[in-house]
XYZ file of C-alpha atoms in Angstrom:
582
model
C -7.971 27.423 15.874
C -5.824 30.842 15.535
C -2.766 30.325 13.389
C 0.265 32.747 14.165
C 0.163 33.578 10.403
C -3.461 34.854 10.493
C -2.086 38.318 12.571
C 0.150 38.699 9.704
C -2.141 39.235 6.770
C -1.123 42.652 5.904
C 2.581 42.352 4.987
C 3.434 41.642 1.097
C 2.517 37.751 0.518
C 5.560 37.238 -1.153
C 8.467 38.368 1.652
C 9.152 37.410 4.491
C 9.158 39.944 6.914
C 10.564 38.499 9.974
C 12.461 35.719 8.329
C 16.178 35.494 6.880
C 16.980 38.421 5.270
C 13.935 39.268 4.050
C 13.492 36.697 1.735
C 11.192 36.495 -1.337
C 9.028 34.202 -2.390
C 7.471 35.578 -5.563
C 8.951 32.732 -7.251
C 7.941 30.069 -4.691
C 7.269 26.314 -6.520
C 5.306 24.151 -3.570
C 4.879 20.675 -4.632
C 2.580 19.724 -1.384
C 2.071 15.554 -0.967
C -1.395 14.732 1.418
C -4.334 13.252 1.181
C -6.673 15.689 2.411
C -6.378 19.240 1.891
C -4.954 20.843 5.311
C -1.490 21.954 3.587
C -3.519 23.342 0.486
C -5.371 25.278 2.561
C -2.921 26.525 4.972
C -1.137 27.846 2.105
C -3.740 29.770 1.090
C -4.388 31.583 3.886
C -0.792 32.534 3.504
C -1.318 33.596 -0.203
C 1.295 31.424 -1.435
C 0.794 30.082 -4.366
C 0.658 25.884 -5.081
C 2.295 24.880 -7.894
C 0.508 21.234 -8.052
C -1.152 18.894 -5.078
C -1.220 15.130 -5.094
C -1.442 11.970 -3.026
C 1.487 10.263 -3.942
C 4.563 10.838 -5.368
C 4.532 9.160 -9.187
C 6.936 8.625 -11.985
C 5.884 11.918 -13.792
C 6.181 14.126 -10.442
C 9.527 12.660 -9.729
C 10.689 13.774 -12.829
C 9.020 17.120 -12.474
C 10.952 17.645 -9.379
C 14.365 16.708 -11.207
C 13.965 18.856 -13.555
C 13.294 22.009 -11.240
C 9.753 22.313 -11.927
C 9.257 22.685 -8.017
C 11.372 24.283 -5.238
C 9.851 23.098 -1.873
C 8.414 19.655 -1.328
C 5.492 20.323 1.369
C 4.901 16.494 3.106
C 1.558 15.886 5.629
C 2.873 13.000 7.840
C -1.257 12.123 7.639
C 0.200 9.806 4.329
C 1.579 7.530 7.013
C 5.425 7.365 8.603
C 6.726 4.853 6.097
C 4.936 6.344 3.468
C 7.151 10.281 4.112
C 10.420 8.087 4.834
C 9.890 6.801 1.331
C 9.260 10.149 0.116
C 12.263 11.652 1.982
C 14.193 8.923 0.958
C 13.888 9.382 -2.878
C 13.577 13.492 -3.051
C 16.495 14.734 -0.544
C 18.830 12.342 -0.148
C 20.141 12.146 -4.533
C 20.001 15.231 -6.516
C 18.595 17.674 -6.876
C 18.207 17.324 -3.296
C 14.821 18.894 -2.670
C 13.680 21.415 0.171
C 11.579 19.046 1.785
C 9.415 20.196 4.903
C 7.018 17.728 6.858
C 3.738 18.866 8.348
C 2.979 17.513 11.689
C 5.579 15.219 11.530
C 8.365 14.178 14.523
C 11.604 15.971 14.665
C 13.230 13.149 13.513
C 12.558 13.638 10.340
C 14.972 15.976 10.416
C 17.867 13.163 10.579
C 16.187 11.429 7.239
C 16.406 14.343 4.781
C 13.383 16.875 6.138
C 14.769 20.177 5.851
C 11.945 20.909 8.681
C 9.268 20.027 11.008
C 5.936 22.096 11.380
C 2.756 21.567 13.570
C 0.537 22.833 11.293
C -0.542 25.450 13.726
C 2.625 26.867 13.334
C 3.455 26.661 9.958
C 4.081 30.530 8.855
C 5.826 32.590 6.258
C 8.969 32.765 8.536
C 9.093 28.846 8.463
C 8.339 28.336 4.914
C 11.588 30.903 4.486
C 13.780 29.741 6.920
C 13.361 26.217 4.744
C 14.076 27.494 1.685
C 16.864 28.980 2.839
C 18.346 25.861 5.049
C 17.731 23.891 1.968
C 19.656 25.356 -0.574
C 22.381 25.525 1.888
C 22.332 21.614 2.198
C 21.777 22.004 -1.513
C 24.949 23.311 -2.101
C 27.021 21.649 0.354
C 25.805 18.342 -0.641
C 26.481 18.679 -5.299
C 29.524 20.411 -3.609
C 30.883 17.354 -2.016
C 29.721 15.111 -4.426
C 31.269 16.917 -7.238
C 34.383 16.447 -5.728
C 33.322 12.131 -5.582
C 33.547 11.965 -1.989
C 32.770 8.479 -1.397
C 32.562 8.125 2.458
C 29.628 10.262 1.826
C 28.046 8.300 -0.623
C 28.596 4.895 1.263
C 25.161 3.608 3.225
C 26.288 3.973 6.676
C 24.175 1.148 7.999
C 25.867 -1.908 5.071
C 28.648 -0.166 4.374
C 27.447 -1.177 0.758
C 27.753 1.745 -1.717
C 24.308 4.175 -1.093
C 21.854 4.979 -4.064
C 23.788 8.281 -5.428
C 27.074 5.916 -5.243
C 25.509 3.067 -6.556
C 23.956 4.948 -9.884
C 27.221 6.374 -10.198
C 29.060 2.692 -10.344
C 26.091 1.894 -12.612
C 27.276 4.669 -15.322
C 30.587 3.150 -15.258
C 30.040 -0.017 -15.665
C 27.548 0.436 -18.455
C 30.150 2.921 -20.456
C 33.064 0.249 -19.588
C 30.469 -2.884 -21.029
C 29.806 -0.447 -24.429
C 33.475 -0.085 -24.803
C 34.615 -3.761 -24.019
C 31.297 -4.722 -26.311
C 30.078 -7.092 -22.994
C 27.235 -7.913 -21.305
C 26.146 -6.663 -17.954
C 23.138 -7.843 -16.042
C 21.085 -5.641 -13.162
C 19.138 -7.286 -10.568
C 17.278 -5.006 -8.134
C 15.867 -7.068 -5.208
C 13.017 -6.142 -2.442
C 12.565 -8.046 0.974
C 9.377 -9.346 1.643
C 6.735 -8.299 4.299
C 9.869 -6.351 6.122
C 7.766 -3.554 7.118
C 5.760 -6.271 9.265
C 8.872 -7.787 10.774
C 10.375 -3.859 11.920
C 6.750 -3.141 13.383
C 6.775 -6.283 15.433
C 10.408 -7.037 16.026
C 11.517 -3.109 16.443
C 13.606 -1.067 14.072
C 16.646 -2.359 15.737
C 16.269 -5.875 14.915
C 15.166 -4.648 11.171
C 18.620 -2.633 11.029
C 20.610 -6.078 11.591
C 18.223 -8.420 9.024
C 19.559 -5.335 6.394
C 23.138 -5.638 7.672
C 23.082 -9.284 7.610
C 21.326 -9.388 3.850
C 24.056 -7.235 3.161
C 26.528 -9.798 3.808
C 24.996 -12.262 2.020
C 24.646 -10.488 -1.203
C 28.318 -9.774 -0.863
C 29.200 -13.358 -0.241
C 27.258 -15.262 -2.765
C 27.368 -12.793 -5.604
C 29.993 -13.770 -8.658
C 33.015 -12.118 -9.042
C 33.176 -8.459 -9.760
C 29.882 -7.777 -9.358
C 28.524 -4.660 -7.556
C 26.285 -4.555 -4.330
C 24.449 -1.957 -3.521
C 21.434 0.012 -1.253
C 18.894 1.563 -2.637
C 17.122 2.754 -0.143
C 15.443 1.207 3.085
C 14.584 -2.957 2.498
C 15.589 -2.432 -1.494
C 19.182 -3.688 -3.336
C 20.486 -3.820 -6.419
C 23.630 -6.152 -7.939
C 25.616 -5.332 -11.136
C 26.770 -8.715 -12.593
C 29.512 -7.989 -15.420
C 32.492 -9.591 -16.868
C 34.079 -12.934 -15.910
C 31.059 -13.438 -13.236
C 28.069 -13.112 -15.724
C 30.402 -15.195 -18.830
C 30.160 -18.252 -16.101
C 26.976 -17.290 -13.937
C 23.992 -16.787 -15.984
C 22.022 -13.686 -13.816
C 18.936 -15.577 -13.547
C 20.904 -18.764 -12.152
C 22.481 -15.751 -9.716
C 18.806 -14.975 -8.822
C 17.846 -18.302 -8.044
C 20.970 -18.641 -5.517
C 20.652 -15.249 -4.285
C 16.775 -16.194 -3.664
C 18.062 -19.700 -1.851
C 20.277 -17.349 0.398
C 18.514 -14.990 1.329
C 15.624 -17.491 2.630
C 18.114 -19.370 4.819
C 16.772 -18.677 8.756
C 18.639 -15.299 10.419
C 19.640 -16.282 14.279
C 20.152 -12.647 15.729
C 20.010 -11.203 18.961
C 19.025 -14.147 20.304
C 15.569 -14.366 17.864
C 15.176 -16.798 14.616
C 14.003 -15.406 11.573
C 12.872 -16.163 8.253
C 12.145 -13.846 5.115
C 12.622 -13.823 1.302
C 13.253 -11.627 -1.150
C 11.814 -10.553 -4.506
C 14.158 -9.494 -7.686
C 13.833 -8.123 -11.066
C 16.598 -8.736 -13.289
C 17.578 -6.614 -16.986
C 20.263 -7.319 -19.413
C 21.737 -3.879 -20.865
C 20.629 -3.577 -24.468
C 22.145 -1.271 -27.373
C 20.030 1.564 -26.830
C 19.824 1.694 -22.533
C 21.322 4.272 -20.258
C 21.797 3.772 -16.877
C 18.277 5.399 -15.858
C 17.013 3.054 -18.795
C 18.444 -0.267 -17.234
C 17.354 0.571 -13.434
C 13.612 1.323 -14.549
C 13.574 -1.675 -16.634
C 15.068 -3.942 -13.239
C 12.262 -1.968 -10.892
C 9.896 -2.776 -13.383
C 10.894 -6.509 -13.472
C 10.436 -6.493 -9.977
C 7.562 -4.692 -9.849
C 5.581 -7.523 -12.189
C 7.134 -10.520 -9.623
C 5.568 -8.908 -6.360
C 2.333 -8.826 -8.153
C 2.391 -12.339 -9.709
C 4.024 -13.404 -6.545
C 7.095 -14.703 -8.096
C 11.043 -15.069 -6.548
C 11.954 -12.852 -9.451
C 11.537 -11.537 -13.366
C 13.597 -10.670 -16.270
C 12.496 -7.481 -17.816
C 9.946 -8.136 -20.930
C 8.526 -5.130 -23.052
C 5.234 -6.362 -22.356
C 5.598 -7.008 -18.932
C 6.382 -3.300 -18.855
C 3.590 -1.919 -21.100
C 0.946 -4.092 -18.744
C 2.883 -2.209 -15.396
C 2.906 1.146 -17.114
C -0.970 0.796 -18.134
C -1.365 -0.608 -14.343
C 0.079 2.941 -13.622
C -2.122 4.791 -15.581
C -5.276 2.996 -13.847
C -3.038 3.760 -10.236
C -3.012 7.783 -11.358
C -6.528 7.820 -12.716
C -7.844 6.445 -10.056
C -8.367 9.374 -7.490
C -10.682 11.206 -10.248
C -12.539 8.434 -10.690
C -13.555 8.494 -6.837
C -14.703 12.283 -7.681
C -15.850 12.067 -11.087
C -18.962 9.361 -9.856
C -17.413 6.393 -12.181
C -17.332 3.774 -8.712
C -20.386 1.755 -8.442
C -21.365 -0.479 -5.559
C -23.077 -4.300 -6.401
C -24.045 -6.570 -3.779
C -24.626 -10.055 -3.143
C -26.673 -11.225 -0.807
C -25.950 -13.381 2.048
C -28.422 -16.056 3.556
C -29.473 -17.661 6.740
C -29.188 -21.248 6.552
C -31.531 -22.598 8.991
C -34.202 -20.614 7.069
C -33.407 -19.626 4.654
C -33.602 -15.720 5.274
C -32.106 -12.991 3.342
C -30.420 -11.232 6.153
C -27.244 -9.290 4.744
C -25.603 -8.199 1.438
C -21.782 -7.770 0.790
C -20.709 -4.310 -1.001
C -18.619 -5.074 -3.427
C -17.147 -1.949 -5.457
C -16.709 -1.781 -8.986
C -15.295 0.864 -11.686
C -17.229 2.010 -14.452
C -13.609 3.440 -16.306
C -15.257 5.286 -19.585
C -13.001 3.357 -21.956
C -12.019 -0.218 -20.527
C -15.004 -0.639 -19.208
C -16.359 -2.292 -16.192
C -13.435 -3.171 -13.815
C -13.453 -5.388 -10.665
C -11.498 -5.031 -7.734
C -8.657 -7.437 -8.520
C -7.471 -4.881 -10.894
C -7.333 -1.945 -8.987
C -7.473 -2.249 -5.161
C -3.960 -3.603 -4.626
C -2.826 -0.256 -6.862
C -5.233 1.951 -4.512
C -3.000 0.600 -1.671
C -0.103 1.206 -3.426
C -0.135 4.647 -4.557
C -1.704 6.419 -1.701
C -5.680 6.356 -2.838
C -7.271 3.258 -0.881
C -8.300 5.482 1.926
C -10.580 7.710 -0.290
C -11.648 4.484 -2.317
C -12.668 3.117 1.115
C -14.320 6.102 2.675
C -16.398 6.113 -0.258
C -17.617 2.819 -0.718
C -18.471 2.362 3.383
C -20.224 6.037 2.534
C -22.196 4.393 -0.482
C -22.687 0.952 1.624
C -23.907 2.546 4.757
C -25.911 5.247 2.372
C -27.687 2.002 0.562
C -28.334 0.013 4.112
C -30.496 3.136 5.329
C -32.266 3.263 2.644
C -33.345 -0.390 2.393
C -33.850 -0.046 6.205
C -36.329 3.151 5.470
C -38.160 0.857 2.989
C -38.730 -2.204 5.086
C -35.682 -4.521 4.250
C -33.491 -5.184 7.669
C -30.646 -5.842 5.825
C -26.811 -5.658 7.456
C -24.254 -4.486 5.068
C -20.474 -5.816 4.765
C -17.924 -3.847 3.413
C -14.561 -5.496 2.947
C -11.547 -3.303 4.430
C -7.988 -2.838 3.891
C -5.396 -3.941 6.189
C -4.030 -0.079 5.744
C -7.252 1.205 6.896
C -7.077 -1.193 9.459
C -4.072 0.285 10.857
C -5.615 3.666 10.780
C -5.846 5.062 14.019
C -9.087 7.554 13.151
C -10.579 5.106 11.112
C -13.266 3.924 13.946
C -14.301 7.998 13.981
C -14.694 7.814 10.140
C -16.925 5.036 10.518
C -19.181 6.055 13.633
C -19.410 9.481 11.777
C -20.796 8.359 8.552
C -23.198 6.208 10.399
C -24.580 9.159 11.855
C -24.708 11.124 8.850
C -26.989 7.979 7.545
C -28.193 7.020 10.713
C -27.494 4.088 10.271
C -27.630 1.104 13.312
C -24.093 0.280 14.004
C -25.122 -3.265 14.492
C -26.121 -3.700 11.201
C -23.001 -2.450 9.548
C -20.496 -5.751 9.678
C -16.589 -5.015 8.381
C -14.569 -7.679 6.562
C -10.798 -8.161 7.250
C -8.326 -10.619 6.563
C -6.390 -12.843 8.904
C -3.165 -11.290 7.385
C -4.428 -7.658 8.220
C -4.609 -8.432 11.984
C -1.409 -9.866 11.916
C 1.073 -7.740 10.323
C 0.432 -5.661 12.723
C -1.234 -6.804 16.012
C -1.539 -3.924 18.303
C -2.739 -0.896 15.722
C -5.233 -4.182 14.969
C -6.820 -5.218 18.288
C -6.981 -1.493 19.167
C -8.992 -0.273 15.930
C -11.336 -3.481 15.900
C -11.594 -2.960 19.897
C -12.786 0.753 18.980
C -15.466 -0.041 16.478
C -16.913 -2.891 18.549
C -17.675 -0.502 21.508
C -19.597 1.556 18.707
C -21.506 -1.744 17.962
C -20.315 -2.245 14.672
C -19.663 -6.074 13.608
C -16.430 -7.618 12.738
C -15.989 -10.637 10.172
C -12.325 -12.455 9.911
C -12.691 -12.992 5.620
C -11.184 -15.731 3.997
C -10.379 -17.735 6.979
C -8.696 -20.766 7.067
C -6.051 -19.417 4.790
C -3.786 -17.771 6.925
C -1.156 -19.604 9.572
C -1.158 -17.949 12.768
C -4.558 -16.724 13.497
C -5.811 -18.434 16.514
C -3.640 -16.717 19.117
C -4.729 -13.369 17.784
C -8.196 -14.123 16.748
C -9.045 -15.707 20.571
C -7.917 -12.295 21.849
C -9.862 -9.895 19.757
C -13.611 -8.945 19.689
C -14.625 -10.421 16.119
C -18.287 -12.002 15.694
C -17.939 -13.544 12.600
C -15.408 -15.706 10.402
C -16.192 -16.447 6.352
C -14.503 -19.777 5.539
C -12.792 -19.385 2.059
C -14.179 -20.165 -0.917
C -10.994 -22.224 -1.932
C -12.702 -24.283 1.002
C -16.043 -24.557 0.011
C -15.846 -24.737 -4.057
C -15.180 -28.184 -3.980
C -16.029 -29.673 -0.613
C -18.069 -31.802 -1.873
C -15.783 -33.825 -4.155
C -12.699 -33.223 -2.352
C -12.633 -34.847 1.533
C -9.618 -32.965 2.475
C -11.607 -29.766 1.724
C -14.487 -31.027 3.647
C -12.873 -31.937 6.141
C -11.034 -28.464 6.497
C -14.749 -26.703 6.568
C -15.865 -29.042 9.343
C -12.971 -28.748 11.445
C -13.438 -24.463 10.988
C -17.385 -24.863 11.604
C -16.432 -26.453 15.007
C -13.776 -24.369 15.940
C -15.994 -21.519 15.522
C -18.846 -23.184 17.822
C -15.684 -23.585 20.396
C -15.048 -19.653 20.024
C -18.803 -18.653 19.962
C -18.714 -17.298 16.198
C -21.228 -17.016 13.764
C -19.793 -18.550 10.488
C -20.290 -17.790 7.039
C -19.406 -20.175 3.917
C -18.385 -18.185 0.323
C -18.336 -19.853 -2.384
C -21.651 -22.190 -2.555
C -21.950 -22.344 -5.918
C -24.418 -25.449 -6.133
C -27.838 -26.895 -4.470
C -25.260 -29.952 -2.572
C -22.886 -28.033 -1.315
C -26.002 -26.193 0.491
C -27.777 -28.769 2.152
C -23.654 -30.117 2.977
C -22.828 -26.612 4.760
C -26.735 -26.966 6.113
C -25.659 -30.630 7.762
C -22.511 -29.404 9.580
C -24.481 -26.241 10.997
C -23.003 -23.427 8.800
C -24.861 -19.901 10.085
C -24.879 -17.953 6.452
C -24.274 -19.038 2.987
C -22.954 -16.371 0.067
C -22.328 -17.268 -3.400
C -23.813 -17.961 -6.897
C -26.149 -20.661 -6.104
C -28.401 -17.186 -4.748
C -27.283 -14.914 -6.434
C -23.982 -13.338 -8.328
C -23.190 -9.684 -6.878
C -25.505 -7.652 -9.085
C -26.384 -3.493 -8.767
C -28.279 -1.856 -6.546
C -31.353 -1.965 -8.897
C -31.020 -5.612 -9.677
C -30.770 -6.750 -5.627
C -33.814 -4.307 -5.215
C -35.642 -6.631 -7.850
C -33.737 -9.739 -6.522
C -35.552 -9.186 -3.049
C -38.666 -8.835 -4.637
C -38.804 -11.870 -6.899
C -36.291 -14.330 -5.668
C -37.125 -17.507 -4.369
C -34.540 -16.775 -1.517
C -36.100 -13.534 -1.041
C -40.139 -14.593 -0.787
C -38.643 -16.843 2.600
C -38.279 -13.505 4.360
């Protein structure tokens, strides 16, 4: 492809020549935000230097960009469309008010804080100046008007509630006013659940009057003189102070707030449910403002992963979410650096008893905690941007592996488990049918795991990628089934091969009749649907021949074998009981 900047390679790097007034960018900062490495390169091409490159935007980079360390914000919309709101949302819209210009991106963005929006193809030195210049006129305009305290500005125009610049400017108040009365004031920040799944399905419309109503209902059941506010998209925050927190104790305001907010929503002629998770801190001697927010975030941080209504802040629980973070940053140079390793565990045909599979199972060797498992770091891969490397490369290793136990006589299919993000992906069938062909690899014997929950927050970017990769052959399994609620109508509808019954289900089926009961009614729904079925979890020689007697397909679990490396399973297939029935 011929960019319009390429005919332009012998004017000085640093000016723009046919831009604003000549501008020059000798002194140009570029933060640049993307996955890959299309902006990076683009901007070298251009000669412009880049200041730093990452996949998400952290704690530390945040503060970087407060602090001036970078003067244009370079976004690929590739990180996903909720994923550049967030970033807009946080960077442009509170000082310093960043120069923020998305790549490939809808000119909408433009309404949510982008100063611009580039094709790629025609990204050029005249853009990158015309953004510069367009945002340090917002720049100015906007400390200009807030200097001056202009609070229509600073209200959310969606609640009405005060927005996040307002809001952290009540927050400095209140907290001088509490050191100088020698009181107590209490901060609760609160995050709706799964909301991003009810605006995909139920339309941004419908998700802009759930906020206005949950508006409402914060300012309604809050105590007296307390302070509502909007962070920022689906997040709120309440300052409880004076007479309100002396009779209301802030976790007993929680608790209500939680009972609220839970209550079913009857709009536009639709009934809804949701709930809401909170982190609460109590301002201590030696807290600023900043101080007391993180702590709240980080409350509420540690409930969404324990899955609790809400928090109050703890030092540990804060030390455990900041080394969480450290693992969350790390992470992408462990994918380079080669410290990922895959094991397996082997799946078996019941009726024979036939080694006829293995599951991929990815673990990190992290050079000083150790061997890690993937309960400690794939939910922090989906949050901070990395899953979709982690992915590519254990499906790469996985598929890699398969071919070479097909080369050496073992017809074994490979599983790889997949995140509901990657799910969602749109290219992700192309990744796949291109590193099969790299390995060449059979399609058929490459069988992807996702969860009920996956499909179903959201349906149509779901049927269409699992559509794609069974027309390129490749198997689908529906993992831990039986644990989600509405699967069934979606389920009946999409071209899956294969459920995997929980191990919740299994573990105990034999001493536990509702559990057994639950497996046989899945093992005949499954013969209803014409799916092959596979039982995790069979731990013991009973629950075997049980699973056996009911006419389970495949068996996985610790009765054949843990998950063990790749030299280990090569042994395993050798020497195994299990194994010598091939």
């Amino acid at each position: 492809m011929e960019f319009p900047f390429r005919r332009r390679r012998a004017q000085k790097a640093d000016t723009v020549g046919d831009g604003p007034a000549n501008l020059q960018l000798g002194g140009l900062k570029p933060l640049i935000l993307e996955n890959g490495n299309k902006i990076s390169k683009i901007m070298q091409t251009m000669n412009l230097p880049v200041k730093r490159s990452a996949g998400t935007l952290n704690t530390q980079i945040t503060q970087d960009l407060n602090q001036g360390q970078y003067n244009l914000l370079l976004i690929d919309h590739d990180l996903g469309h909720d994923t550049v709101l967030k970033i807009l949302e946080t960077t442009t819209q509170i000082p310093p008010y960043a120069t923020a210009v998305v790549i490939d991106g809808p000119i909408e963005m433009m309404n949510l804080g982008a100063t611009d929006c580039v094709p790629a193809p025609e990204f050029s030195l005249s853009r990158v100046g015309s953004a510069v210049i367009n945002g340090n006129r917002w720049k100015d305009l906007q400390l200009h008007l807030n200097g001056s305290d202009n609070h229509l500005l600073a209200k959310d125009p969606l609640t009405s509630l005060p927005g996040r610049t307002r809001f952290k400017k009540l927050l400095e108040q209140s907290t001088r006013k509490a050191r100088e009365d020698d009181t107590y004031i209490s901060l609760i920040t609160l995050d709706l659940d799964s909301f991003k799944a009810l605006n995909e399905s139920k339309g941004h419309a419908y998700g802009d009057l759930i906020l206005k109503t949950v508006a409402e209902r914060l300012t309604q059941f809050v105590p007296e003189h307390s302070i509502v506010g909007r962070l920022g998209d689906d997040e709120f925050a309440v300052i409880i102070q004076g007479a309100g927190l002396a009779r209301v104790s802030d976790t007993t305001t929680a608790a209500r707030l939680s009972h609220e907010l839970r209550q079913p929503y009857f709009l536009d002629g639709q009934s809804t449910t949701l709930s809401a998770t909170m982190g609460i801190a109590k301002l201590e001697e030696h807290d600023t403002p900043d101080s007391l927010l993180h702590k709240a975030m980080s409350a509420l941080y540690s409930a969404k992963r324990d899955k609790n209504r809400f928090m109050v802040y703890t030092q540990q629980e804060d030390t455990e979410r900041r080394q969480q973070l450290r693992l969350a940053q790390e992470l992408p140079d462990a994918i380079d650096n080669n410290q990922l390793r895959l094991h397996f565990q082997p799946m078996i045909r019941m009726h024979d008893s036939t080694v006829i599979g293995a599951e991929a199972l990815v673990r990190w060797q992290h050079p000083q905690k150790g061997l890690l498992f993937p309960d400690s770091f794939i939910p922090l891969a989906e949050g901070a941007g990395s899953i979709e490397p982690l992915t590519r490369w254990v499906l790469d290793a996985a598929i890699r592996q398969g071919s070479k136990w097909l080369s050496s006589g073992h017809k074994l299919n490979v599983s790889v488990n997949i995140s509901a993000l990657i799910l969602h992906n749109p290219i992700f069938p192309d990744i796949v049918n291109r590193l099969l062909e790299q390995s060449r690899f059979p399609a058929e014997r490459l069988k992807l795991e996702i969860t009920e929950s996956a499909i179903i927050s959201d349906v149509v970017r779901a049927t269409d990628v699992v559509t794609r990769l069974h027309e390129l052959g490749v198997k689908v399994s529906i993992d831990d089934f039986g644990t989600g609620y509405t699967s069934l109508a979606y389920i009946r509808k999409l071209p899956v091969d294969e459920i995997k019954i929980d191990k919740s289900f299994v573990l105990n089926m034999n001493t536990v009749s509702d559990d057994a009961v639950i497996v046989r009614t899945l093992l005949e729904l499954a013969r209803n649907l014409d799916l092959s079925v596979v039982a995790e979890g069979v731990e013991d020689r009973e629950t075997w021949y049980m699973l056996a007697g009911l006419g389970c397909h495949v068996a996985q679990g610790y009765y054949m074998s843990r998950p063990i490396d790749v030299e280990a399973f090569d042994s395993w297939l050798t020497t195994s009981p299990w194994a010598a029935a091939r």
